[in-house]
Coordinates of C-alpha atoms in Angstrom, one line a residue:
X180 CA -40.3 -48.7 76.4
X181 CA -40.9 -45.8 74.2
X182 CA -37.0 -45.6 73.6
X183 CA -37.1 -49.3 72.3
X184 CA -39.3 -49.1 69.3
X185 CA -42.0 -51.9 68.6
X186 CA -41.1 -55.3 69.9
X187 CA -43.3 -58.5 69.8
X188 CA -42.6 -60.9 72.5
X189 CA -43.8 -64.4 71.4
X190 CA -44.0 -67.2 74.0
X191 CA -45.5 -70.8 73.5
X192 CA -46.7 -72.7 76.4
X193 CA -48.3 -76.1 77.3
X194 CA -49.9 -77.0 80.6
X195 CA -47.7 -74.4 82.8
X196 CA -50.3 -71.9 83.7
X197 CA -48.8 -70.7 86.8
X198 CA -45.2 -70.6 85.2
X199 CA -46.3 -68.5 82.2
X200 CA -48.3 -66.1 84.5
X201 CA -45.1 -65.6 86.4
X202 CA -43.2 -64.7 83.2
X203 CA -45.9 -62.3 82.1
X204 CA -45.7 -60.6 85.4
X205 CA -41.9 -60.3 85.1
X206 CA -42.3 -58.8 81.6
X207 CA -44.7 -56.2 83.0
X208 CA -42.5 -55.3 85.7
X209 CA -39.7 -54.5 83.1
X210 CA -42.1 -52.0 81.6
X211 CA -43.3 -54.0 78.7
X212 CA -46.4 -52.0 78.0
X213 CA -48.6 -51.4 74.9
X214 CA -48.2 -49.5 72.5
X215 CA -44.5 -49.8 72.2
X216 CA -44.4 -53.6 72.6
X217 CA -46.9 -56.4 72.6
X218 CA -46.9 -59.9 74.1
X219 CA -48.3 -62.9 72.4
X220 CA -48.8 -66.3 74.0
X221 CA -49.5 -69.3 72.0
X222 CA -51.4 -71.7 74.3
X223 CA -50.7 -75.5 73.0
X224 CA -53.9 -76.7 74.0
X225 CA -53.3 -76.7 77.7
X226 CA -56.9 -77.4 78.9
X227 CA -55.6 -76.2 82.4
X228 CA -57.3 -72.6 82.3
X229 CA -54.2 -71.0 81.0
X230 CA -55.9 -68.9 78.2
X231 CA -58.6 -67.8 80.7
X232 CA -56.0 -67.0 83.4
X233 CA -54.1 -64.8 81.1
X234 CA -57.2 -63.0 79.8
X235 CA -58.1 -62.3 83.4
X236 CA -54.9 -61.1 84.9
X237 CA -53.3 -59.7 81.6
X238 CA -56.1 -58.5 79.1
X239 CA -53.5 -56.6 77.0
X240 CA -51.8 -60.0 76.3
X241 CA -52.9 -61.7 72.8
X242 CA -53.5 -65.3 73.4
X243 CA -53.5 -67.9 70.3
X244 CA -55.5 -70.7 71.5
X245 CA -54.3 -73.8 69.5
X246 CA -56.4 -77.1 69.1
X247 CA -53.4 -79.2 69.7
X248 CA -49.8 -79.2 71.3
X249 CA -47.4 -78.2 68.4
X250 CA -44.5 -77.7 70.9
X251 CA -42.1 -74.8 70.9
X252 CA -42.5 -74.5 67.2
X253 CA -45.8 -73.1 67.8
X254 CA -44.3 -69.7 68.3
X255 CA -44.4 -69.6 64.5
X256 CA -48.2 -68.9 64.8
X257 CA -47.5 -65.9 67.1
X258 CA -45.1 -64.5 64.5
X259 CA -48.0 -64.6 62.1
X260 CA -49.9 -62.3 64.2
X261 CA -46.9 -60.0 65.4
X262 CA -46.9 -56.4 64.4
X263 CA -43.5 -55.4 65.8
X264 CA -40.3 -54.4 64.0
X265 CA -38.5 -56.9 66.0
X266 CA -39.7 -60.3 67.4
X267 CA -38.2 -61.9 70.6
X268 CA -38.8 -65.5 71.2
X269 CA -39.0 -66.4 75.1
X270 CA -39.7 -69.9 76.6
X271 CA -42.7 -69.8 79.1
X272 CA -40.1 -69.5 81.9
X273 CA -37.5 -67.2 80.6
X274 CA -37.4 -63.6 80.8
X275 CA -34.9 -60.7 79.8
X276 CA -33.0 -58.8 82.3
X277 CA -33.4 -55.0 82.6
X278 CA -31.7 -52.9 79.8
X279 CA -31.2 -55.8 77.5
X280 CA -34.1 -54.9 75.2
X281 CA -32.7 -51.5 74.7
X282 CA -29.4 -53.0 74.1
X283 CA -30.9 -55.5 71.5
X284 CA -32.7 -52.9 69.6
X285 CA -29.5 -50.8 69.5
X286 CA -27.6 -53.8 68.1
X287 CA -30.1 -54.1 65.3
X288 CA -29.9 -50.5 64.6
X289 CA -26.1 -50.6 64.4
X290 CA -25.9 -53.4 61.9
X291 CA -28.3 -53.7 58.8
X292 CA -27.0 -57.3 58.3
X293 CA -27.8 -58.5 61.6
X294 CA -30.8 -61.1 61.4
X295 CA -30.8 -62.6 64.9
X296 CA -29.3 -61.3 68.2
X297 CA -28.8 -64.0 70.8
X298 CA -29.1 -63.4 74.4
X299 CA -26.6 -65.0 77.1
X300 CA -28.9 -67.4 78.8
X301 CA -28.4 -67.8 82.7
X302 CA -29.8 -70.8 84.5
X303 CA -31.1 -70.7 88.0
X304 CA -28.2 -72.6 89.4
X305 CA -25.6 -70.1 88.2
X306 CA -24.7 -72.0 85.0
X307 CA -24.9 -70.7 81.5
X308 CA -26.8 -72.2 78.7
X309 CA -25.5 -72.4 75.1
X310 CA -25.5 -73.9 71.8
X311 CA -23.2 -76.6 70.4
X312 CA -22.2 -73.8 67.7
X313 CA -21.2 -70.3 68.0
X314 CA -23.5 -69.1 65.2
X315 CA -26.6 -70.9 66.4
X316 CA -29.0 -69.0 68.9
X317 CA -30.9 -70.4 72.0
X318 CA -34.5 -70.4 71.6
X319 CA -35.5 -69.3 75.0
X320 CA -33.8 -65.9 74.3
X321 CA -33.4 -64.4 70.9
X322 CA -34.5 -61.3 68.8
X323 CA -35.1 -61.1 65.2
X324 CA -36.0 -58.6 62.7
X325 CA -39.6 -59.7 61.7
X326 CA -39.1 -59.1 58.1
X327 CA -36.1 -61.3 58.1
X328 CA -38.1 -64.1 59.8
X329 CA -40.5 -63.8 57.1
X330 CA -37.9 -63.9 54.3
X331 CA -36.4 -67.0 55.3
X332 CA -39.5 -68.9 56.4
X333 CA -39.5 -68.7 60.0
X334 CA -39.8 -71.5 62.4
X335 CA -40.5 -75.0 60.9
X336 CA -43.9 -75.8 62.5
X337 CA -43.1 -79.6 61.8
X338 CA -40.3 -80.0 64.1
X339 CA -42.4 -79.8 67.4
X340 CA -39.1 -79.0 69.6
X341 CA -35.4 -79.6 69.5
X342 CA -33.1 -78.4 66.9
X343 CA -35.4 -75.8 65.6
X344 CA -32.8 -73.3 66.3
X345 CA -30.4 -74.9 64.2
X346 CA -32.8 -75.2 61.4
X347 CA -33.6 -71.5 61.5
X348 CA -29.9 -70.5 62.2
X349 CA -28.8 -72.5 59.2
X350 CA -31.4 -70.7 56.8
X351 CA -30.6 -67.2 58.2
X352 CA -26.9 -67.8 57.6
X353 CA -27.3 -69.1 54.3
X354 CA -29.5 -66.1 53.4
X355 CA -26.6 -63.9 54.1
X356 CA -27.8 -62.7 57.5
X357 CA -25.6 -62.6 60.6
X358 CA -26.6 -64.6 63.8
X359 CA -24.7 -63.4 66.8
X360 CA -24.9 -63.7 70.5
X361 CA -24.1 -60.6 72.4
X362 CA -22.4 -60.5 75.9
X363 CA -24.7 -57.6 76.8
X364 CA -28.0 -59.2 76.3
X365 CA -29.1 -61.5 79.3
X366 CA -32.0 -63.6 79.8
X367 CA -32.6 -65.6 82.8
X368 CA -34.0 -69.4 82.1
X369 CA -35.7 -71.1 85.1
X370 CA -35.7 -74.2 82.9
X371 CA -39.0 -75.6 84.8
X372 CA -38.8 -79.5 85.0
X373 CA -42.4 -80.1 84.5
X374 CA -43.5 -80.9 80.9
X375 CA -39.8 -81.8 79.9
X376 CA -40.1 -85.4 79.2
X377 CA -36.7 -87.3 78.8
X378 CA -38.2 -89.8 76.2
X379 CA -39.8 -87.1 74.3
X380 CA -36.5 -85.1 74.3
X381 CA -34.5 -88.0 73.3
X382 CA -36.9 -88.7 70.3
X383 CA -36.9 -85.3 69.0
X384 CA -33.3 -84.6 69.7
X385 CA -32.4 -87.5 67.4
X386 CA -35.0 -87.0 64.7
X387 CA -34.6 -83.3 64.2
X388 CA -30.7 -83.0 64.3
X389 CA -30.8 -85.7 61.7
X390 CA -33.5 -83.9 59.6
X391 CA -31.3 -80.7 59.9
X392 CA -28.1 -82.7 58.7
X393 CA -30.3 -84.2 55.7
X394 CA -31.8 -80.8 54.8
X395 CA -28.6 -78.4 54.8
X396 CA -25.4 -80.1 54.8
X397 CA -23.4 -80.8 51.5
X398 CA -23.1 -84.5 50.6
X399 CA -19.8 -85.4 52.3
X400 CA -20.4 -83.5 55.4
X401 CA -24.0 -84.8 55.7
X402 CA -22.6 -88.3 55.7
X403 CA -20.0 -87.6 58.4
X404 CA -22.3 -85.4 60.8
X405 CA -25.3 -87.8 60.3
X406 CA -23.0 -90.7 61.6
X407 CA -21.5 -88.5 64.4
X408 CA -25.1 -87.3 65.6
X409 CA -26.6 -90.8 65.4
X410 CA -23.7 -92.0 67.9
X411 CA -24.0 -88.7 70.1
X412 CA -27.8 -88.9 70.6
X413 CA -27.9 -92.8 71.1
X414 CA -25.2 -92.4 73.7
X415 CA -27.0 -89.5 75.3
X416 CA -30.4 -91.4 75.4
X417 CA -28.6 -94.5 76.8
X418 CA -27.6 -92.8 79.9
X419 CA -31.2 -91.8 80.6
X420 CA -32.4 -95.3 79.7
X421 CA -34.1 -94.0 76.5
X422 CA -32.5 -96.1 73.8
X423 CA -35.9 -97.0 72.5
X424 CA -37.0 -93.3 72.0
X425 CA -33.8 -92.6 70.2
X426 CA -34.3 -95.5 67.9
X427 CA -37.6 -94.3 66.9
X428 CA -36.2 -91.0 66.4
X429 CA -33.6 -92.4 63.9
X430 CA -36.3 -94.4 62.2
X431 CA -38.5 -91.3 61.8
X432 CA -35.6 -89.4 60.3
X433 CA -34.5 -92.1 58.1
X434 CA -37.9 -92.4 56.7
X435 CA -37.9 -88.7 55.7
X436 CA -34.1 -88.2 54.8
X437 CA -34.3 -88.8 51.0
X438 CA -37.3 -86.6 50.6
X439 CA -35.7 -83.9 52.8
X440 CA -32.6 -83.9 50.8
X441 CA -34.5 -83.3 47.7
X442 CA -37.0 -80.8 49.0
X443 CA -34.3 -78.8 50.6
X444 CA -31.7 -79.2 47.9
X445 CA -31.7 -75.4 46.9
X446 CA -31.1 -74.5 50.4
X447 CA -27.9 -76.5 50.9
X448 CA -25.3 -74.6 52.7
X449 CA -22.8 -72.7 50.8
X450 CA -19.1 -72.8 51.4
X451 CA -19.2 -69.5 53.3
X452 CA -22.1 -70.6 55.3
X453 CA -20.4 -74.1 56.3
X454 CA -17.4 -72.0 57.5
X455 CA -19.6 -69.6 59.7
X456 CA -21.4 -72.5 61.3
X457 CA -18.7 -75.2 61.7
X458 CA -15.5 -73.4 61.7
X459 CA -13.5 -76.0 59.9
X460 CA -10.8 -73.6 58.3
X461 CA -10.6 -71.6 61.4
X462 CA -10.1 -74.8 63.5
X463 CA -7.5 -76.0 60.8
X464 CA -5.6 -72.8 61.1
X465 CA -5.4 -72.9 64.9
X466 CA -4.5 -76.9 64.6
X467 CA -1.7 -75.9 62.0
X468 CA -0.2 -73.3 64.6
X469 CA -0.3 -76.0 67.3
X470 CA 1.8 -78.4 65.1
X471 CA 4.2 -75.8 64.1
X472 CA 4.9 -75.0 67.6
X473 CA 6.1 -78.7 68.0
X474 CA 3.1 -80.6 69.4
X475 CA 2.9 -84.1 68.1
X476 CA 0.3 -85.9 70.4
X477 CA -2.8 -84.4 71.7
X478 CA -5.8 -85.2 73.9
X479 CA -9.0 -83.9 73.0
X480 CA -11.1 -82.6 75.9
X481 CA -14.9 -82.9 75.3
X482 CA -16.4 -85.0 72.8
X483 CA -18.2 -82.0 71.4
X484 CA -21.1 -81.9 68.9
X485 CA -18.5 -80.5 66.4
X486 CA -15.8 -82.6 67.2
X487 CA -15.1 -83.6 63.6
X488 CA -13.9 -80.1 62.8
X489 CA -10.9 -80.9 65.3
X490 CA -10.2 -84.4 64.2
X491 CA -10.2 -83.5 60.5
X492 CA -7.7 -80.6 61.3
X493 CA -5.4 -82.8 63.5
X494 CA -5.3 -85.3 60.7
X495 CA -4.6 -82.7 58.0
X496 CA -1.6 -81.3 60.0
X497 CA -0.1 -84.6 61.2
X498 CA -1.2 -84.6 64.9
X499 CA -1.9 -87.9 66.5
X500 CA -5.1 -87.9 68.9
X501 CA -4.2 -90.4 71.6
X502 CA -7.4 -90.0 73.3
X503 CA -10.7 -87.9 74.1
X504 CA -11.2 -87.2 77.7
X505 CA -14.9 -86.5 78.4
X506 CA -16.6 -87.8 81.7
X507 CA -20.0 -87.8 80.3
X508 CA -19.3 -89.9 77.2
X509 CA -16.5 -92.4 78.6
X510 CA -17.2 -96.0 78.6
X511 CA -15.2 -99.1 78.5
X512 CA -14.3 -99.8 75.2
X513 CA -16.0 -96.9 73.7
X514 CA -14.3 -95.2 70.4
X515 CA -14.9 -92.4 68.3
X516 CA -13.6 -93.1 64.9
X517 CA -11.0 -95.2 66.3
X518 CA -9.9 -92.9 69.2
X519 CA -10.6 -94.3 72.8
X520 CA -13.0 -92.0 74.9
X521 CA -11.7 -91.8 78.6
X522 CA -12.7 -90.4 81.9
X523 CA -11.0 -87.0 82.4
X524 CA -8.2 -88.3 84.8
X525 CA -7.5 -91.2 82.7
X526 CA -7.2 -89.0 79.5
X527 CA -4.9 -86.7 81.1
X528 CA -2.6 -89.7 81.8
X529 CA -2.1 -90.5 78.2
X530 CA 1.1 -89.5 76.7
X531 CA 0.6 -86.1 75.1
X532 CA 2.2 -82.8 74.2
X533 CA -1.1 -80.6 74.6
X534 CA -4.8 -80.7 75.3
X535 CA -7.2 -79.2 72.8
X536 CA -10.7 -78.4 74.0
X537 CA -12.7 -80.0 71.0
X538 CA -15.9 -78.1 71.6
X539 CA -17.2 -75.2 69.6
X540 CA -19.6 -74.3 72.3
X541 CA -18.4 -71.0 73.7
X542 CA -19.7 -71.7 77.2
X543 CA -18.9 -75.5 77.4
X544 CA -15.4 -74.8 76.0
X545 CA -14.7 -72.3 78.7
X546 CA -15.8 -74.7 81.5
X547 CA -13.8 -77.6 80.1
X548 CA -10.7 -75.4 79.9
X549 CA -11.1 -74.5 83.5
X550 CA -11.6 -78.0 84.4
X551 CA -8.9 -79.7 82.6
X552 CA -6.3 -76.9 83.5
X553 CA -6.6 -78.2 86.9
X554 CA -5.8 -81.6 86.0
X555 CA -2.7 -81.3 83.9
X556 CA 0.6 -79.2 83.7
X557 CA 0.5 -79.4 79.8
X558 CA -0.9 -76.7 77.6
X559 CA -4.5 -76.4 77.2
X560 CA -5.8 -74.8 74.0
X561 CA -9.3 -73.5 73.8
X562 CA -10.3 -71.8 70.4
X563 CA -13.8 -71.0 71.4
X564 CA -15.3 -68.8 74.2
X565 CA -15.8 -65.2 75.2
X566 CA -12.3 -63.7 73.9
X567 CA -13.1 -65.6 70.7
X568 CA -16.7 -64.2 70.4
X569 CA -15.8 -60.7 71.3
X570 CA -14.0 -60.3 68.1
X571 CA -15.8 -60.6 64.7
X572 CA -15.2 -63.9 63.1
X573 CA -13.0 -63.5 60.1
X574 CA -12.6 -66.4 57.5

């Protein structure tokens, strides 16, 4: 990798010895050899021989053995030891495709304001994984300037797992750095099921998303998104029988909320950072165009994590939202701010002039457009996805 420059790969693992060994083998097959790159593995007190196995099979890899499991956020300890100009976060079951590292470094060299370069994440079943917000990276495949990570404080080690990408992306953007996912950077994510416990996920998803809202969102938006995300993560947890874990996550976040708002008061998002992340004005302009074209009644497709941006814009421009079509969240009598949430077919049966894909996740918006277009002859409007992301966002 002499043409790449110095890259530090940082991986955290816990009790998945064979998985991480396979990932390290894949990295070495890509030619990730010293001194032009280094690999640092943070072993979260696995107790299954992970540290010893890595030392035996990959003596060039530096292993940091933790005394307890600190989750994916233990990567922060790897960053402390990193010497590379660039730091790449991988999961213990994710690995870049050939050529992506060279292209990543090129992206950084071409743009001094680029703080984080996100990879397109490919799952083993052919689907893609993506954040709910276009300016938030996925933690299993992202590169950073090491100095920028240090400048904004790096990963929050107290979050353990879930929403740490949001927490760090928000600080990067608020600090004036770009966070961008590139279509020519690719990582494969096996998403190995072992060690992914649904109750633990429900707890941390709920707790950490509410903490992120408390830390960074201006007062009115914090109130709105805290309410929306409490509802979202409860409905998701209920599908898996994990209401109790979600309630514990809510309680943990509530106990810390006021202290977090005070502690992070100076890091509250600026107006420009709010727009870069939530795209409220952009969605408003697109909704205004829809209303100017004669639409009066619309159906939202997807109850996305950022659906408030779409509802706010519809209300501002006099559009009536007659329903939300979302198979995953639909339930008898279920409402979002007074709007019924229907299964897809029933949503398409409502009296409407157009469908708006109410999801800012580029990958999920594209998938929803394809699905809904097969169910209705009415216009389907998707404002996020590859065509949007290929052009630089302009406020």
